mmCIF file of C-alpha atoms in Angstrom:
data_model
loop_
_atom_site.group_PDB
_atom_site.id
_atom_site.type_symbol
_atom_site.label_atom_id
_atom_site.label_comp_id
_atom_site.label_asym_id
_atom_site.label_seq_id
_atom_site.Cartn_x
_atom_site.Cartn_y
_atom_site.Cartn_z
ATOM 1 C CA UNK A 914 0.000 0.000 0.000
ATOM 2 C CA UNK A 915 1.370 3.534 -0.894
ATOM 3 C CA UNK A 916 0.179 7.002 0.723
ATOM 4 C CA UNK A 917 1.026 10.685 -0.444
ATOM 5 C CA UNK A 918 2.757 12.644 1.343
ATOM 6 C CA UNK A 919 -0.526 15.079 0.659
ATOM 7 C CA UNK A 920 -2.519 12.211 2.504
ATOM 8 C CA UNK A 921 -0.498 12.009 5.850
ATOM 9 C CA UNK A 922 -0.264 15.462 5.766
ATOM 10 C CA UNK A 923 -3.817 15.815 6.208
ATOM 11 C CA UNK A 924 -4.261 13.138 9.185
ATOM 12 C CA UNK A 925 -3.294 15.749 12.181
ATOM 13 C CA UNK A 926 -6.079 18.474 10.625
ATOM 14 C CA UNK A 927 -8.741 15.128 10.159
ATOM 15 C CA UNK A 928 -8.164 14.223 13.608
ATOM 16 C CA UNK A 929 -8.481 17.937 15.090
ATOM 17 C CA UNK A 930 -11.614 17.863 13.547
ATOM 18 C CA UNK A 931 -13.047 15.212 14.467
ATOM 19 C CA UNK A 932 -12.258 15.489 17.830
ATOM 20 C CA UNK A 933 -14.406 18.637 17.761
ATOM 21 C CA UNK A 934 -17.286 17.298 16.217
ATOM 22 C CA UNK A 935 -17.888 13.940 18.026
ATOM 23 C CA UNK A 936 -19.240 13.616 20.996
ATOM 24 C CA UNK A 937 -16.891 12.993 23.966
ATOM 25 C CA UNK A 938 -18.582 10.512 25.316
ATOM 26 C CA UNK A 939 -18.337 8.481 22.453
ATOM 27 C CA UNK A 940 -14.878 8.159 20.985
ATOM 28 C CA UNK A 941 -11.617 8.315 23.224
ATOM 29 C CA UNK A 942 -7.952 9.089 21.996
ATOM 30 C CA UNK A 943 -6.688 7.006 19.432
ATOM 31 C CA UNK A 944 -3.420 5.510 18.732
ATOM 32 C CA UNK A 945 -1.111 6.664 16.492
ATOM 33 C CA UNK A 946 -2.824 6.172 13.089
ATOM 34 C CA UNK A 947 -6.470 8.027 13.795
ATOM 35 C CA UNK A 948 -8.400 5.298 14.776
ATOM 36 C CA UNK A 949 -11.138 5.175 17.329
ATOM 37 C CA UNK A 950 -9.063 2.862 19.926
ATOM 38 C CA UNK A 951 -9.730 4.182 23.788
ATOM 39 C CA UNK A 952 -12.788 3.559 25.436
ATOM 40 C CA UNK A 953 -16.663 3.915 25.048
ATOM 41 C CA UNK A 954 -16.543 2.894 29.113
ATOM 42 C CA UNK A 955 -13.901 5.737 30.268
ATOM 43 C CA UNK A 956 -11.839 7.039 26.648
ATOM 44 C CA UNK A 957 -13.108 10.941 26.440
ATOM 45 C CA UNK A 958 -11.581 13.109 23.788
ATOM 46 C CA UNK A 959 -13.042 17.069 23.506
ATOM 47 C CA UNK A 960 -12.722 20.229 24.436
ATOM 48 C CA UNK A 961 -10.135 20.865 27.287
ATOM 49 C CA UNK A 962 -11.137 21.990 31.348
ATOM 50 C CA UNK A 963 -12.762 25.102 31.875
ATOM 51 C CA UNK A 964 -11.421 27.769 33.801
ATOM 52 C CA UNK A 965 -10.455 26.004 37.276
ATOM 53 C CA UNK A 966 -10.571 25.625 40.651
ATOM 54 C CA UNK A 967 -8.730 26.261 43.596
ATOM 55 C CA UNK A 968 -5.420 23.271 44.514
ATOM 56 C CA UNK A 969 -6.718 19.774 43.333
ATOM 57 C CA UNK A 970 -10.041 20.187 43.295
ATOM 58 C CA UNK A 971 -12.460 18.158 44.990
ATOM 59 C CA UNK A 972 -14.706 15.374 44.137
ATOM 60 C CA UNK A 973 -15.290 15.947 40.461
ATOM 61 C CA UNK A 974 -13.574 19.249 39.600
ATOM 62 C CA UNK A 975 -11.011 19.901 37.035
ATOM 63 C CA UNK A 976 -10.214 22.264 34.697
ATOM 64 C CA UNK A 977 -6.777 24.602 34.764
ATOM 65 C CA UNK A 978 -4.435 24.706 37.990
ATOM 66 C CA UNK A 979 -5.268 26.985 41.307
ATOM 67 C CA UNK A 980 -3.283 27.958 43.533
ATOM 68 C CA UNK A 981 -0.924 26.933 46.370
ATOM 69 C CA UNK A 982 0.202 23.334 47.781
ATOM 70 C CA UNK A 983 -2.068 20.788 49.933
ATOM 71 C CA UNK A 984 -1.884 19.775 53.374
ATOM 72 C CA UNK A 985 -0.161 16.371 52.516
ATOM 73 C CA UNK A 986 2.592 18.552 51.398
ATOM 74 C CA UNK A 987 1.850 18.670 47.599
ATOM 75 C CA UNK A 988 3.481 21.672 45.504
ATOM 76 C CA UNK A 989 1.384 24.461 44.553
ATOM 77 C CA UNK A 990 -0.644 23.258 41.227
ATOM 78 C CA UNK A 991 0.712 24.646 38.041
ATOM 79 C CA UNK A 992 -1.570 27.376 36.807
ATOM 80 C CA UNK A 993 -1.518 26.041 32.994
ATOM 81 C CA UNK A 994 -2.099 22.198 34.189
ATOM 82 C CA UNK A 995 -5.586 20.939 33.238
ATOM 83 C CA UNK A 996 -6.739 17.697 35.896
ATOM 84 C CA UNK A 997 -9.628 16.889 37.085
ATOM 85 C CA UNK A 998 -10.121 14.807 40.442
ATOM 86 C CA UNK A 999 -12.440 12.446 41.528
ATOM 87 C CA UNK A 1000 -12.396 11.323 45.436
ATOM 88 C CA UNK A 1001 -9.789 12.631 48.131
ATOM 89 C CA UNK A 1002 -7.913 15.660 46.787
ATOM 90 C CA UNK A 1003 -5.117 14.509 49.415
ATOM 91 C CA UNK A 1004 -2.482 11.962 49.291
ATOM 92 C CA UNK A 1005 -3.609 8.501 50.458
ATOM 93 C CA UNK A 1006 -0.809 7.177 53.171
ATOM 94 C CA UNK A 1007 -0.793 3.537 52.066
ATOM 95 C CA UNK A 1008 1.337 0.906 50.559
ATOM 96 C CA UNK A 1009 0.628 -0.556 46.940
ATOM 97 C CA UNK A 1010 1.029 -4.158 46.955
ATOM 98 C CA UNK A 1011 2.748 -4.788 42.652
ATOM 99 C CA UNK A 1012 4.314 -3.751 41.009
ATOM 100 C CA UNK A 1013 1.659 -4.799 38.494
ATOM 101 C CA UNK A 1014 1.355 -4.094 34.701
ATOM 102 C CA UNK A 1015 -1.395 -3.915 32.758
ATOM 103 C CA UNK A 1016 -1.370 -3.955 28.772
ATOM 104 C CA UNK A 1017 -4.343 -3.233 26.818
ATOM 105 C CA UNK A 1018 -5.256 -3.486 23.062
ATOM 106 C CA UNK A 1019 -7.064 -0.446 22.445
ATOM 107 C CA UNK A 1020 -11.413 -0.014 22.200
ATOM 108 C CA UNK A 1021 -13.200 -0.392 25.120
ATOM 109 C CA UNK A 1022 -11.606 -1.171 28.363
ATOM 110 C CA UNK A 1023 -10.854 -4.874 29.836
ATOM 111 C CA UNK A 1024 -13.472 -4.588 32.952
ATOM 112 C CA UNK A 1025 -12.077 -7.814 34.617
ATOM 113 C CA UNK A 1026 -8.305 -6.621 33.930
ATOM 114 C CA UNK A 1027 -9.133 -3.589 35.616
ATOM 115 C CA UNK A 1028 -10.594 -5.200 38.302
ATOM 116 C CA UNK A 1029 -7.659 -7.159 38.547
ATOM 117 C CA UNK A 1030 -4.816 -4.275 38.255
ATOM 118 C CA UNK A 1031 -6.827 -1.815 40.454
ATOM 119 C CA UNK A 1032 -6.557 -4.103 44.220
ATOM 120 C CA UNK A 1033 -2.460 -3.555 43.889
ATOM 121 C CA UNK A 1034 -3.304 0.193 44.593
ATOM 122 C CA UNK A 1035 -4.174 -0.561 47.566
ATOM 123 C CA UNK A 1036 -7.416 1.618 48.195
ATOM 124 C CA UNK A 1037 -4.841 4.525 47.312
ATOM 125 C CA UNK A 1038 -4.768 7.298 44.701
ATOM 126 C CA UNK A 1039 -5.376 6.419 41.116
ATOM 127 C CA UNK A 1040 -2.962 8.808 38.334
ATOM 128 C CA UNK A 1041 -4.492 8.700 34.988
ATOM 129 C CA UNK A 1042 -1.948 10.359 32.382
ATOM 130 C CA UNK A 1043 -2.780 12.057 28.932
ATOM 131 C CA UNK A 1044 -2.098 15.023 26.733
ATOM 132 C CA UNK A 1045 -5.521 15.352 24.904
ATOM 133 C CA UNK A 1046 -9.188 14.581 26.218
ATOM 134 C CA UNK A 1047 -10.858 15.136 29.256
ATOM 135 C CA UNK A 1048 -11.863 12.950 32.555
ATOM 136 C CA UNK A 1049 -13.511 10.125 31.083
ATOM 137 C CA UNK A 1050 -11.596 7.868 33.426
ATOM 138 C CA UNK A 1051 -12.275 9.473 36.871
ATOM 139 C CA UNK A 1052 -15.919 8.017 37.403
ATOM 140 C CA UNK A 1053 -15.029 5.030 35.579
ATOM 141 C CA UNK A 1054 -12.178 4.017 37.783
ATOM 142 C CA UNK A 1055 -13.470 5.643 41.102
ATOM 143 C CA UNK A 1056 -17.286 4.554 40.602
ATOM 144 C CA UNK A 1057 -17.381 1.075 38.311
ATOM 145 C CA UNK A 1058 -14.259 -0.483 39.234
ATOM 146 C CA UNK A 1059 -13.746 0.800 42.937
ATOM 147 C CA UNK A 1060 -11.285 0.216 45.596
ATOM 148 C CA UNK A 1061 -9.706 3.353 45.344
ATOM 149 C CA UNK A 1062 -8.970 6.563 47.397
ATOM 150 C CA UNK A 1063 -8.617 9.014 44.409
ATOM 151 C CA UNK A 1064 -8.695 9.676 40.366
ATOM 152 C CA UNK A 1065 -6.773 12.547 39.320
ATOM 153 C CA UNK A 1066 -6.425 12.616 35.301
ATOM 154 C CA UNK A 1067 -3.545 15.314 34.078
ATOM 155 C CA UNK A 1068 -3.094 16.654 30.785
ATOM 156 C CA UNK A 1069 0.158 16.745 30.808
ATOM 157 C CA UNK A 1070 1.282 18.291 27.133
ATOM 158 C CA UNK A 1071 4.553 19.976 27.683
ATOM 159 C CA UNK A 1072 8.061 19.491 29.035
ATOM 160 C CA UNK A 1073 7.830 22.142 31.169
ATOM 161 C CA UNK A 1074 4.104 20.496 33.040
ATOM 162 C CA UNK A 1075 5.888 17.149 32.765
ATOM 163 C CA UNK A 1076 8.994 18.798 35.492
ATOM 164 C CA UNK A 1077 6.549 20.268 37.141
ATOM 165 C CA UNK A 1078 7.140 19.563 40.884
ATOM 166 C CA UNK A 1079 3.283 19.338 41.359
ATOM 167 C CA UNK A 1080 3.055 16.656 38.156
ATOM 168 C CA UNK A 1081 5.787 14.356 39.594
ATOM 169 C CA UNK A 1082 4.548 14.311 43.146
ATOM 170 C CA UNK A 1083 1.485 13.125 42.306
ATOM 171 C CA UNK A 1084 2.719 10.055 39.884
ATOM 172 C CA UNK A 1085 5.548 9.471 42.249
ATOM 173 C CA UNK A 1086 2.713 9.175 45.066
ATOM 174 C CA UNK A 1087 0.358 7.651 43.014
ATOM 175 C CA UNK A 1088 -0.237 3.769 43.989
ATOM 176 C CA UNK A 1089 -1.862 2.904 40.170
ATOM 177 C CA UNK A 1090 -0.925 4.838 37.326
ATOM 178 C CA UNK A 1091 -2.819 4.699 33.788
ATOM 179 C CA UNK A 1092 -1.612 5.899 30.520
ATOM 180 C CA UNK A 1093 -4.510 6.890 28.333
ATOM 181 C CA UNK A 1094 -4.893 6.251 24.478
ATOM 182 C CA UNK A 1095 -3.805 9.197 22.408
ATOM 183 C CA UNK A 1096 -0.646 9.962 19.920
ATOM 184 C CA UNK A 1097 2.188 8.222 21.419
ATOM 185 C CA UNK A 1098 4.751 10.358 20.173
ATOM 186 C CA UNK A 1099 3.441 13.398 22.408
ATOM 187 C CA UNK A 1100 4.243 11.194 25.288
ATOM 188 C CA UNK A 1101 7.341 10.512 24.219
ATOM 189 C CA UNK A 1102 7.960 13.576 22.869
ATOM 190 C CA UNK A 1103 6.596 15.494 26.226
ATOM 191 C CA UNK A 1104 7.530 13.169 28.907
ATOM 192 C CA UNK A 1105 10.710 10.899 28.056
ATOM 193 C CA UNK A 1106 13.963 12.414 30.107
ATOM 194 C CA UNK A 1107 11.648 14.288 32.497
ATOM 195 C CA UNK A 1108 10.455 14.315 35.889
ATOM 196 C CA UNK A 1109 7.820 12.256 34.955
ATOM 197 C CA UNK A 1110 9.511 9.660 33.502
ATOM 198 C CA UNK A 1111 11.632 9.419 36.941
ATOM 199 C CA UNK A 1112 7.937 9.234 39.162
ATOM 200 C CA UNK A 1113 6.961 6.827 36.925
ATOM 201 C CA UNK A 1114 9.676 4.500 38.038
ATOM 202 C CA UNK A 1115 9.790 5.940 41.592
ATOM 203 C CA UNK A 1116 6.037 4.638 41.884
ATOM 204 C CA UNK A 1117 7.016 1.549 40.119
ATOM 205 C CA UNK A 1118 9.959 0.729 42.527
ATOM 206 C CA UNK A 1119 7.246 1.303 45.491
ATOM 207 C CA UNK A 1120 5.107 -1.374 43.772
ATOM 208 C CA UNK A 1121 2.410 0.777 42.333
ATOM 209 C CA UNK A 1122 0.540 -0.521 39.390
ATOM 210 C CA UNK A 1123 1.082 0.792 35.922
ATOM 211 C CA UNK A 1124 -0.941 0.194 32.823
ATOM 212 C CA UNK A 1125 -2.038 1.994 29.289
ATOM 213 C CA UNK A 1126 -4.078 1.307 26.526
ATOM 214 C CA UNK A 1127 -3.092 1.807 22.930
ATOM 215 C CA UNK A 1128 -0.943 4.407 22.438
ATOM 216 C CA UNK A 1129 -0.575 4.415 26.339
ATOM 217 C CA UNK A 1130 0.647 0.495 26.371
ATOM 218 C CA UNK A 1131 2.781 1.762 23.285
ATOM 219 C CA UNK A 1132 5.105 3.344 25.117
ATOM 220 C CA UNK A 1133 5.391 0.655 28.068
ATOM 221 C CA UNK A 1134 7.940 -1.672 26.412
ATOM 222 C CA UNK A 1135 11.662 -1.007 26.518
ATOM 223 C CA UNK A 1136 11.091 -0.543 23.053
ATOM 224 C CA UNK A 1137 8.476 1.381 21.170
ATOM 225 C CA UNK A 1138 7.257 2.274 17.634
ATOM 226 C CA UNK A 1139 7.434 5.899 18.267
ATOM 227 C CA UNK A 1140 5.189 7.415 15.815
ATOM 228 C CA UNK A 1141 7.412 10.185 15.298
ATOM 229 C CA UNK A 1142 5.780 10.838 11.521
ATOM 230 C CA UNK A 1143 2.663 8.739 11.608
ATOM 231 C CA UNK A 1144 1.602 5.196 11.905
ATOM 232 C CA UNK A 1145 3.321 2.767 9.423
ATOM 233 C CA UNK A 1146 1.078 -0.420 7.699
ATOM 234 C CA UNK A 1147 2.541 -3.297 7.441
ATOM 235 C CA UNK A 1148 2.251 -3.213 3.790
ATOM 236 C CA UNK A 1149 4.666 0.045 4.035
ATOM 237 C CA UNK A 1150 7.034 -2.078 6.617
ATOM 238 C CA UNK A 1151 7.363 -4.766 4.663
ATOM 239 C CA UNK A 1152 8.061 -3.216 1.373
ATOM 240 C CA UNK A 1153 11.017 -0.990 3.015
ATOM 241 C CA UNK A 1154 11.722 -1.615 6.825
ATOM 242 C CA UNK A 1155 13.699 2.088 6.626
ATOM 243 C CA UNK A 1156 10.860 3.818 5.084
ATOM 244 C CA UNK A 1157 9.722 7.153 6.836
ATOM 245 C CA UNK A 1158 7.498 5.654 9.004
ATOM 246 C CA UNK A 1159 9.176 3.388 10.718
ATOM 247 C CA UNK A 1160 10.448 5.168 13.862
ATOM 248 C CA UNK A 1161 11.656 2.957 16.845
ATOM 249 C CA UNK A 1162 12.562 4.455 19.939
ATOM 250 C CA UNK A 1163 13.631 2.889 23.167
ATOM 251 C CA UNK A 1164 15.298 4.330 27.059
ATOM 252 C CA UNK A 1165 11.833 5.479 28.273
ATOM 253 C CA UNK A 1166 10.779 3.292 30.877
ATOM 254 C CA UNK A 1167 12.754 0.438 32.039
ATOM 255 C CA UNK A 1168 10.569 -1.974 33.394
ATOM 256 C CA UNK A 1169 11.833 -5.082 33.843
ATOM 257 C CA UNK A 1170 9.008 -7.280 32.562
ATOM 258 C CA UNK A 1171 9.266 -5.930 29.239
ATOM 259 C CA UNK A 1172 13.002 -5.457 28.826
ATOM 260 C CA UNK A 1173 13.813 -6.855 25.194
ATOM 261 C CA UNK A 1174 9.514 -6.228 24.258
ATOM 262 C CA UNK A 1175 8.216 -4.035 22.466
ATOM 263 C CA UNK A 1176 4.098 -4.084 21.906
ATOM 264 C CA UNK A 1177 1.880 -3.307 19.484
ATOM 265 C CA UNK A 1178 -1.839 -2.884 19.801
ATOM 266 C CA UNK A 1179 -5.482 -2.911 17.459
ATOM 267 C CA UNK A 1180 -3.290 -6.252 16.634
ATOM 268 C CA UNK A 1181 -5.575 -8.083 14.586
ATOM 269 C CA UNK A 1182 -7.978 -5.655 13.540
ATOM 270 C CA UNK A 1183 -5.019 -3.062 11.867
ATOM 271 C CA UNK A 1184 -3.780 -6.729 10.789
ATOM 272 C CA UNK A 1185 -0.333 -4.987 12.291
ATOM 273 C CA UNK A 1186 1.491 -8.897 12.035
ATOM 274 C CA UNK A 1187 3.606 -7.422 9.332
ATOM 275 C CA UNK A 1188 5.199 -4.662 11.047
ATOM 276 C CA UNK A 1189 5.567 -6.220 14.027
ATOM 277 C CA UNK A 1190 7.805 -8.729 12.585
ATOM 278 C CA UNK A 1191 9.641 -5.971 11.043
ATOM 279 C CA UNK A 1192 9.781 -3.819 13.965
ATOM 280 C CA UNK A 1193 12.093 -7.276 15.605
ATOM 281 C CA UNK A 1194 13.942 -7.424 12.368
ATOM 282 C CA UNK A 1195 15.165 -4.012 12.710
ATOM 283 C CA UNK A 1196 15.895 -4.142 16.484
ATOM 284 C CA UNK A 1197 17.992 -6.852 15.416
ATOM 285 C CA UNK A 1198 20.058 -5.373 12.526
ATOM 286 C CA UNK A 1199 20.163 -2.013 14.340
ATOM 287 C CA UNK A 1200 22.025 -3.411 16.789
ATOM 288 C CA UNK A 1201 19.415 -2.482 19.257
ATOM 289 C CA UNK A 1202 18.695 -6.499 20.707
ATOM 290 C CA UNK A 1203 20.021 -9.995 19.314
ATOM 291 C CA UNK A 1204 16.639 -11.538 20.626
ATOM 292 C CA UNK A 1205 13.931 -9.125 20.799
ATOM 293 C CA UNK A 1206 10.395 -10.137 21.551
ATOM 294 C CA UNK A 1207 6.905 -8.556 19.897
ATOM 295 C CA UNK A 1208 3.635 -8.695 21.638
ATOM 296 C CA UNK A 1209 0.541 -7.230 19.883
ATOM 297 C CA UNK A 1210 -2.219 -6.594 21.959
ATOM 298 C CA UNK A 1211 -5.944 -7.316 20.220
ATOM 299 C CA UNK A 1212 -8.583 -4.420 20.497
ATOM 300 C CA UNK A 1213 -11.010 -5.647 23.896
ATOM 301 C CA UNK A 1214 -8.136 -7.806 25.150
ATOM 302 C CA UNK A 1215 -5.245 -7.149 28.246
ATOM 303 C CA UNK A 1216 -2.394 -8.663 29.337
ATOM 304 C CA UNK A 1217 -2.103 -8.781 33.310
ATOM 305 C CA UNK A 1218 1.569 -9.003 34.476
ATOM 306 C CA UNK A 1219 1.528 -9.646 38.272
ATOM 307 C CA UNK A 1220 4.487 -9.043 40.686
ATOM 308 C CA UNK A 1221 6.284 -12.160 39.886
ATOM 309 C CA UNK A 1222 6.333 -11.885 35.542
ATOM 310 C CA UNK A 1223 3.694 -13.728 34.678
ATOM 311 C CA UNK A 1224 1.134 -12.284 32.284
ATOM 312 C CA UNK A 1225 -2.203 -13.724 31.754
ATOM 313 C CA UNK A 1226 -4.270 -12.978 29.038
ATOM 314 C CA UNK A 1227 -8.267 -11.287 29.997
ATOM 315 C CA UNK A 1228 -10.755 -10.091 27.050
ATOM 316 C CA UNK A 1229 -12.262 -11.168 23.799
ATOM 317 C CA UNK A 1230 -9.216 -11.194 21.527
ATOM 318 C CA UNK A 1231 -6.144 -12.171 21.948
ATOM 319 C CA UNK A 1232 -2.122 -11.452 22.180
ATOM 320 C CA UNK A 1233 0.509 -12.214 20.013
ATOM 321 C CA UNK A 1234 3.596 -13.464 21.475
ATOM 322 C CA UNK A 1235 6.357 -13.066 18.499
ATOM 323 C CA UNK A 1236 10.298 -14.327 18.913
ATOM 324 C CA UNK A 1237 12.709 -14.732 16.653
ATOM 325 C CA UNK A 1238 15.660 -16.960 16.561
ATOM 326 C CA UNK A 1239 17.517 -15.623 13.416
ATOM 327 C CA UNK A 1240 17.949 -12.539 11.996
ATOM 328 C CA UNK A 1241 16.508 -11.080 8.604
ATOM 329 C CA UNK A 1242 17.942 -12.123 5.797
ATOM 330 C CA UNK A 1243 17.088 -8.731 4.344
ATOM 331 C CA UNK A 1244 16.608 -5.584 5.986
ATOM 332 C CA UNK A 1245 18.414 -2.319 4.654
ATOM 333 C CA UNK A 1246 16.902 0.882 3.307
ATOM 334 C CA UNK A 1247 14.994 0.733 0.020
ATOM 335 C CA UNK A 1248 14.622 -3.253 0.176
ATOM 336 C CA UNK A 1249 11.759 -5.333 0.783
ATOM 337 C CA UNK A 1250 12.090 -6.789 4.401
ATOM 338 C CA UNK A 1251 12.823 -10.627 4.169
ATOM 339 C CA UNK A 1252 13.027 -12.781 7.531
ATOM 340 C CA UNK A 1253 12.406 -16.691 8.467
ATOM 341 C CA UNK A 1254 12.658 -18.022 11.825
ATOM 342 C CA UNK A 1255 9.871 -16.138 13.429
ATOM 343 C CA UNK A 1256 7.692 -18.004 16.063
ATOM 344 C CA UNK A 1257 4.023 -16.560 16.778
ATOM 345 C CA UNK A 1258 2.142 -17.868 20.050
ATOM 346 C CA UNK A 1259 -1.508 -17.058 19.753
ATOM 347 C CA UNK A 1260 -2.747 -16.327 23.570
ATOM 348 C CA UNK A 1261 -6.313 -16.029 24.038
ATOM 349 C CA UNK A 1262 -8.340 -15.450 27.657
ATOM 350 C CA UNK A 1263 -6.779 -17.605 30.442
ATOM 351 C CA UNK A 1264 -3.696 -18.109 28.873
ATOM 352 C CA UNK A 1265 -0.428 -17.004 30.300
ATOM 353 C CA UNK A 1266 3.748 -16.101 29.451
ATOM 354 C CA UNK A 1267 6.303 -15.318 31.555
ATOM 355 C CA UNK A 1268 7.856 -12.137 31.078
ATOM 356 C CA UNK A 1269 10.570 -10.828 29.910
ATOM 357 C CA UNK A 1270 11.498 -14.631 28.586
ATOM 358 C CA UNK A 1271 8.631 -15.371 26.978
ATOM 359 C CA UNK A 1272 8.090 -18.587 27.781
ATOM 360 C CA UNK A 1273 4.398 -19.989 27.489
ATOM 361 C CA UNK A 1274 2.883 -23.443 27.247
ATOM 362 C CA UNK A 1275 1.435 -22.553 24.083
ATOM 363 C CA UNK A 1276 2.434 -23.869 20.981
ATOM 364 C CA UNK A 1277 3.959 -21.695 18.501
ATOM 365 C CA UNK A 1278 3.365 -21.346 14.420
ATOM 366 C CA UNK A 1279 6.520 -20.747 12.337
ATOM 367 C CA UNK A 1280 6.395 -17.194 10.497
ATOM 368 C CA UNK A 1281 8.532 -16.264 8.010
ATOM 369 C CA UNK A 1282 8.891 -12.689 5.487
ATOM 370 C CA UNK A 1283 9.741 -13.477 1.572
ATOM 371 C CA UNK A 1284 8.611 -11.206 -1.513
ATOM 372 C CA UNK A 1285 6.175 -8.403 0.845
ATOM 373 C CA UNK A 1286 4.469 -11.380 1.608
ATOM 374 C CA UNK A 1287 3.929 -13.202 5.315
ATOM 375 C CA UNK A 1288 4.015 -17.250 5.505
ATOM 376 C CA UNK A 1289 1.748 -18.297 5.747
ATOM 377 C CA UNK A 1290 -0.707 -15.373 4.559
ATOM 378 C CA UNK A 1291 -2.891 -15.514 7.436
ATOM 379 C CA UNK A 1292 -0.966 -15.838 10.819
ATOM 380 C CA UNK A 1293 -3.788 -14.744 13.197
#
């Protein structure tokens, strides 16, 4: 498949306006290519918070930041932040009980993954991360699932909010952390080598649980399609693996169950086998990893990693376990990709893999690259 560059270039203005014209309740953030992916449960894209209250906020407020520090000994709240909070404005005093990851596809949310992934917080304070949309998540988490103390969604859409003393105290005191669907390369682009990035970890190393959907579980492996153009097709992978599109990235967040991953989610439906398989390919010939490992996440479906490594699969779909014990046999600019050696492990609800092996009790299928084409032509 080819695209003008006419055609990509009028993706960001398509999305802008759709985002203005459809309902917020109804679509969420998408991932990196414009799709619908987010939530019809929590997902809320839309206009931006009103003009805004005082600190935090209580129970339901949001819009821009107020003034001065709380009594837990918060820093004053940025004036240009936009969060809304749901619960106790205050910092919960209690100790998460993960780490815990959670990894979902993309469309609605997982309910039984969240109900898994939310007990490791605790009953604390819930961080829900962005940088577009509103506070579709706060009622969600606070009312449906439950068992929290707190849901405090942040726009954060700039380096400068993303050191913000105010922004990293409440990740680093967060006890669950959620990274929302959007455009994963203004997450990377905003947050990587910030303040934020070190909370995120800080709460990790205090056993908080993390999670994101779509573009929010895009950035969760060590490595990452970044997005950095647009989204790439696998049709475009495959036919050059250094096209324009392809942009890897990697040195965001090292967390150890998915050192050597890197995910991919709408798996099935964006039928995104293709460029997964070249997204290892490259890893390997750029010298990146000599055994890199794809998982691709289907739309309704999560993968639960608990405290010990073990991820079990929840949801309708299912997740693609991909490892490689050769490299390609082709994979340089202006070539079509070419790779054999590939093993894909078809998970599906119940099933589990040990991470960051990837070792699982399910039997693989052999998947090889030759002539633009994927052997066999249907791997899901």
């Amino acid at each position: 498949m080819h695209r003008s560059t006419a055609l990509a270039s009028l993706r960001p203005w398509l999305a802008s306006l759709l985002a203005l014209t459809l309902p917020c309740f109804a679509i969420s953030c998408s991932s990196e290519d414009g799709g619908t992916g987010g939530s019809g449960n929590a997902g809320a894209s839309g206009n931006e918070g009103g003009a805004g209250g005082a600190g935090a906020g209580g129970a339901g407020e949001g819009g821009a930041g107020g003034e001065g520090g709380g009594s837990d000994g918060a820093p004053p709240v940025p004036e240009d932040l936009v969060h809304y909070v749901t619960g106790n404005a205050l910092d919960a005093d209690v100790t998460p009980t993960g780490p815990a990851l959670l990894l979902m596809g993309g469309s609605a949310e997982v309910i039984e993954s969240l109900e898994w992934w939310m007990p490791f917080a605790a009953g604390g304070d819930v961080v829900v991360l962005r940088t577009s949309g509103e506070d579709g998540y706060n009622d969600f988490l606070y009312s449906d699932i439950g068992g929290c103390d707190s849901v405090e969604t942040m726009l954060v859409t700039s380096r400068e909010l993303a050191n913000d003393p105010y922004v990293a105290f409440r990740v680093r005191n967060a006890e669950a952390v959620f990274l929302a669907g959007g455009d994963q390369a203004t997450y990377l682009n905003n947050w990587m080598g910030t303040a934020v990035e070190d909370a995120l970890m800080e709460a990790w190393g205090r056993g908080a649980a993390l999670g994101g959907t779509s573009a929010g579980c895009a950035v969760l492996g060590e490595f990452m399609f970044a997005a950095y153009v647009d989204t790439v097709y696998s049709s475009e992978a495959l036919e050059d693996p250094y096209n324009e599109f392809m942009t890897l990235e990697r040195g965001f967040l090292p967390l150890p169950p998915l050192a050597g991953v890197i995910t991919d989610q709408h798996f099935a439906a964006r039928d995104r086998m293709g460029r997964l398989a070249t997204f290892l390919g490259r890893l390997i010939q750029d010298g990146w990893s000599t055994a890199p490992i794809g998982l691709g996440v289907d739309e309704y479906t999560a993968v639960a990693i608990d405290p010990e490594g073990v991820g079990r699969v929840y949801g309708e779909g299912a997740a693609y376990l991909m490892k490689t014990s050769t490299p390609p046999t082709s994979c340089e600019p202006g070539v079509p990709f070419a790779m054999s050696g590939l093993t894909v492990h078809k998970l599906v609800a119940g099933d589990t893999v040990a991470l960051p092996a990837g070792t699982t009790d399910v039997p693989g299928q052999a998947l090889a690259v030759e002539n633009e084409a994927l052997i066999p032509a249907d791997p899901y």
